[in-house]
Amino acid sequence: MSLKFAILGYLSTGPGTGWDISRQFDTGLGWFWTARHSQIYPELKRMTQDGLVERDSETVGEALERFSYSITDRGRALLAEFTASAPVYPPNRDAERLQFIFADDTPEALRAHLEAHRERHTRRRTQLLEILDALRANTHERINLRVANRRAEGKSLTLGLRELAYQGELQRADLEIEWADGALDWLSDNTSY
Amino acid sequence: MSLKFAILGYLSTGPGTGWDISRQFDTGLGWFWTARHSQIYPELKRMTQDGLVERDSETVGEALERFSYSITDRGRALLAEFTASAPVYPPNRDAERLQFIFADDTPEALRAHLEAHRERHTRRRTQLLEILDALRANTHERINLRVANRRAEGKSLTLGLRELAYQGELQRADLEIEWADGALDWLSDNTSY
DNA sequence: TTGTCCATGTAAACAGTTACATGATTGA
DNA sequence: TCAATCATGTAACTGTTTACATGGACAA
């Protein structure tokens, strides 16, 4: 359901191809939503049929046909409806925690498990710091485009929301690192492993 | 994929029915994994065929047939394989953040959005504190059963892992509340909304 | 000319949700 | 006897992943 809104959100900044959306899901936007190209192309087709986006084709080089999508007024309205609606929270599903709580029968694996947790979030942390730097230095192209399309008052809001969102991800990463450290300490103090 | 392991984990504490598993997903275990009964019953059937669990029936009252499942050695081995394996992280998908970053076109909704976020995690926080209390007071039945089935050295590990896991959830809730507070402050300082 | 990236699709399988369907037990 | 809870299933649909399939553009 939200894939549609991720795409609408992306296109609300400016037109783009299915490929662009796919790229974006691997980088900036990908912190909040992702999808494979195999899901994107059929979705864009459906959205075109529903009048949420418009597709026009351009030819690159000799023969490569490329389809660029732009958001329509209907799409913009639906996106506004989404952003203004009450958040809906997904069910709790955390396979990693499941591994953790049932690891009392395989305690040898616990330390490696927690170190993997720590490393993952340390990596995320580094990546997030880079994004935040780019955001503050105004070198994040797509966001600059979005900011440019807004009038003076809206500019700081666009940037502020992004910064808050990435900041939130950063805090989450920091928390996970601290949690893993605490758990590793506890392990050292309480088991022979 | 992980539903199987959530069920195996549950049954590794002691036998239970599909209904029991469903109940558990609404309470304790539900913080880490959930599923509807429509997914549980077919999964139990498959797991029985795969020899991971064993089913036997008992009759309650006059006519109600109830099926109790117990984990097999094969099931236990597969669970151990799971808990000892490296964690696999799901793709980032956070519809709420999507609402947030694209709300620069519907700023009137932002305050309500952040307050909903705050309330959700405040509610979660309260529930988690109750669970942690029960854990420390040893009134959490299912976990007591699990602890009881372990030898002296394992007992503190079982309890410790649970406590760390719920503690982690609590920290996550606290973080979200702080984040929302910070974002609300920022909003007050930086926009007319 | 070769490798990397750009670019667009489809099909089958798997995971999860919603809705449909039924009925017994227990306690107030 | 009524309501809440216990109890087990199936069917249709939606969302997501993996694999299959194809080919052009561009730079070294």
PDB file of N, CA and C (backbone and C1' of nucleotides) in Angstrom, chain B residues 18-19 37-38 41 66-67 91 93, chain D residues 5-11 16-17:
ATOM      1  N   GLY B  18      -2.970 -24.188  18.709  1.00  0.00           N
ATOM      2  CA  GLY B  18      -2.938 -23.061  17.791  1.00  0.00           C
ATOM      3  C   GLY B  18      -3.498 -21.817  18.467  1.00  0.00           C
ATOM      4  N   TRP B  19      -4.529 -22.044  19.231  1.00  0.00           N
ATOM      5  CA  TRP B  19      -5.155 -20.949  19.965  1.00  0.00           C
ATOM      6  C   TRP B  19      -4.166 -20.312  20.949  1.00  0.00           C
ATOM      7  N   HIS B  37      -4.538 -16.057  13.252  1.00  0.00           N
ATOM      8  CA  HIS B  37      -4.793 -17.499  13.342  1.00  0.00           C
ATOM      9  C   HIS B  37      -4.883 -18.151  11.968  1.00  0.00           C
ATOM     10  N   SER B  38      -5.330 -17.333  10.978  1.00  0.00           N
ATOM     11  CA  SER B  38      -5.457 -17.879   9.617  1.00  0.00           C
ATOM     12  C   SER B  38      -4.103 -18.246   9.018  1.00  0.00           C
ATOM     13  N   TYR B  41      -2.707 -21.801  11.733  1.00  0.00           N
ATOM     14  CA  TYR B  41      -3.191 -23.165  11.562  1.00  0.00           C
ATOM     15  C   TYR B  41      -2.582 -23.872  10.353  1.00  0.00           C
ATOM     16  N   ARG B  66      -9.551 -30.503  20.530  1.00  0.00           N
ATOM     17  CA  ARG B  66      -8.483 -29.528  20.619  1.00  0.00           C
ATOM     18  C   ARG B  66      -7.182 -30.226  20.268  1.00  0.00           C
ATOM     19  N   PHE B  67      -6.337 -29.528  19.526  1.00  0.00           N
ATOM     20  CA  PHE B  67      -5.087 -30.149  19.094  1.00  0.00           C
ATOM     21  C   PHE B  67      -3.902 -29.487  19.769  1.00  0.00           C
ATOM     22  N   PRO B  91      14.358  -5.262   4.912  1.00  0.00           N
ATOM     23  CA  PRO B  91      14.492  -3.960   4.259  1.00  0.00           C
ATOM     24  C   PRO B  91      13.799  -2.878   5.085  1.00  0.00           C
ATOM     25  N   ARG B  93      11.309  -0.282   5.974  1.00  0.00           N
ATOM     26  CA  ARG B  93       9.972   0.129   5.541  1.00  0.00           C
ATOM     27  C   ARG B  93       9.255   0.790   6.699  1.00  0.00           C
TER      28      ARG B  93
ATOM     29  P    DT D   5     -13.577 -11.647  26.715  1.00  0.00           P
ATOM     30  O5'  DT D   5     -13.089 -13.158  26.551  1.00  0.00           O
ATOM     31  C5'  DT D   5     -13.286 -14.077  27.616  1.00  0.00           C
ATOM     32  C4'  DT D   5     -13.187 -15.489  27.080  1.00  0.00           C
ATOM     33  C3'  DT D   5     -11.966 -15.725  26.182  1.00  0.00           C
ATOM     34  O3'  DT D   5     -11.243 -16.801  26.764  1.00  0.00           O
ATOM     35  C1'  DT D   5     -13.889 -16.715  25.271  1.00  0.00           C
ATOM     36  P    DC D   6      -9.852 -17.298  26.255  1.00  0.00           P
ATOM     37  O5'  DC D   6     -10.234 -18.711  25.606  1.00  0.00           O
ATOM     38  C5'  DC D   6     -10.875 -19.686  26.433  1.00  0.00           C
ATOM     39  C4'  DC D   6     -11.290 -20.861  25.577  1.00  0.00           C
ATOM     40  C3'  DC D   6     -10.165 -21.423  24.688  1.00  0.00           C
ATOM     41  O3'  DC D   6     -10.129 -22.831  24.860  1.00  0.00           O
ATOM     42  C1'  DC D   6     -12.085 -20.981  23.389  1.00  0.00           C
ATOM     43  P    DA D   7      -8.892 -23.627  24.423  1.00  0.00           P
ATOM     44  O5'  DA D   7      -9.147 -23.750  22.851  1.00  0.00           O
ATOM     45  C5'  DA D   7     -10.083 -24.698  22.387  1.00  0.00           C
ATOM     46  C4'  DA D   7     -10.324 -24.545  20.926  1.00  0.00           C
ATOM     47  C3'  DA D   7      -9.127 -24.252  20.033  1.00  0.00           C
ATOM     48  O3'  DA D   7      -8.487 -25.473  19.711  1.00  0.00           O
ATOM     49  C1'  DA D   7     -11.219 -23.396  19.222  1.00  0.00           C
ATOM     50  P    DT D   8      -7.339 -25.470  18.581  1.00  0.00           P
ATOM     51  O5'  DT D   8      -8.187 -25.462  17.219  1.00  0.00           O
ATOM     52  C5'  DT D   8      -9.089 -26.518  16.960  1.00  0.00           C
ATOM     53  C4'  DT D   8      -9.615 -26.385  15.548  1.00  0.00           C
ATOM     54  C3'  DT D   8      -8.514 -26.248  14.499  1.00  0.00           C
ATOM     55  O3'  DT D   8      -8.673 -27.246  13.507  1.00  0.00           O
ATOM     56  C1'  DT D   8     -10.204 -24.617  14.182  1.00  0.00           C
ATOM     57  P    DG D   9      -7.466 -27.646  12.642  1.00  0.00           P
ATOM     58  O5'  DG D   9      -7.615 -26.537  11.508  1.00  0.00           O
ATOM     59  C5'  DG D   9      -8.177 -27.036  10.376  1.00  0.00           C
ATOM     60  C4'  DG D   9      -9.225 -26.101   9.823  1.00  0.00           C
ATOM     61  C3'  DG D   9      -8.778 -25.432   8.527  1.00  0.00           C
ATOM     62  O3'  DG D   9      -8.716 -26.398   7.506  1.00  0.00           O
ATOM     63  C1'  DG D   9     -10.339 -24.122   9.780  1.00  0.00           C
ATOM     64  P    DT D  10      -7.999 -26.031   6.152  1.00  0.00           P
ATOM     65  O5'  DT D  10      -9.088 -25.081   5.466  1.00  0.00           O
ATOM     66  C5'  DT D  10     -10.423 -25.539   5.253  1.00  0.00           C
ATOM     67  C4'  DT D  10     -11.096 -24.510   4.376  1.00  0.00           C
ATOM     68  C3'  DT D  10     -10.322 -24.222   3.090  1.00  0.00           C
ATOM     69  O3'  DT D  10     -11.286 -24.144   2.048  1.00  0.00           O
ATOM     70  C1'  DT D  10     -10.601 -22.206   4.315  1.00  0.00           C
ATOM     71  P    DA D  11     -10.808 -23.871   0.550  1.00  0.00           P
ATOM     72  O5'  DA D  11     -11.012 -22.297   0.390  1.00  0.00           O
ATOM     73  C5'  DA D  11     -12.272 -21.692   0.719  1.00  0.00           C
ATOM     74  C4'  DA D  11     -12.348 -20.332   0.059  1.00  0.00           C
ATOM     75  C3'  DA D  11     -11.578 -20.214  -1.255  1.00  0.00           C
ATOM     76  O3'  DA D  11     -12.339 -19.374  -2.116  1.00  0.00           O
ATOM     77  C1'  DA D  11     -10.631 -18.732   0.336  1.00  0.00           C
ATOM     78  P    DT D  16       4.758  -4.159   0.246  1.00  0.00           P
ATOM     79  O5'  DT D  16       5.686  -5.404  -0.134  1.00  0.00           O
ATOM     80  C5'  DT D  16       5.940  -6.402   0.846  1.00  0.00           C
ATOM     81  C4'  DT D  16       6.852  -7.464   0.275  1.00  0.00           C
ATOM     82  C3'  DT D  16       8.041  -6.935  -0.524  1.00  0.00           C
ATOM     83  O3'  DT D  16       9.222  -7.341   0.170  1.00  0.00           O
ATOM     84  C1'  DT D  16       6.977  -8.775  -1.628  1.00  0.00           C
ATOM     85  P    DT D  17      10.713  -7.198  -0.494  1.00  0.00           P
ATOM     86  O5'  DT D  17      10.911  -8.655  -1.116  1.00  0.00           O
ATOM     87  C5'  DT D  17      10.713  -9.798  -0.288  1.00  0.00           C
ATOM     88  C4'  DT D  17      11.161 -11.046  -1.028  1.00  0.00           C
ATOM     89  C3'  DT D  17      12.520 -10.903  -1.720  1.00  0.00           C
ATOM     90  O3'  DT D  17      13.274 -12.072  -1.360  1.00  0.00           O
ATOM     91  C1'  DT D  17      10.878 -11.610  -3.292  1.00  0.00           C
TER      92       DT D  17
END
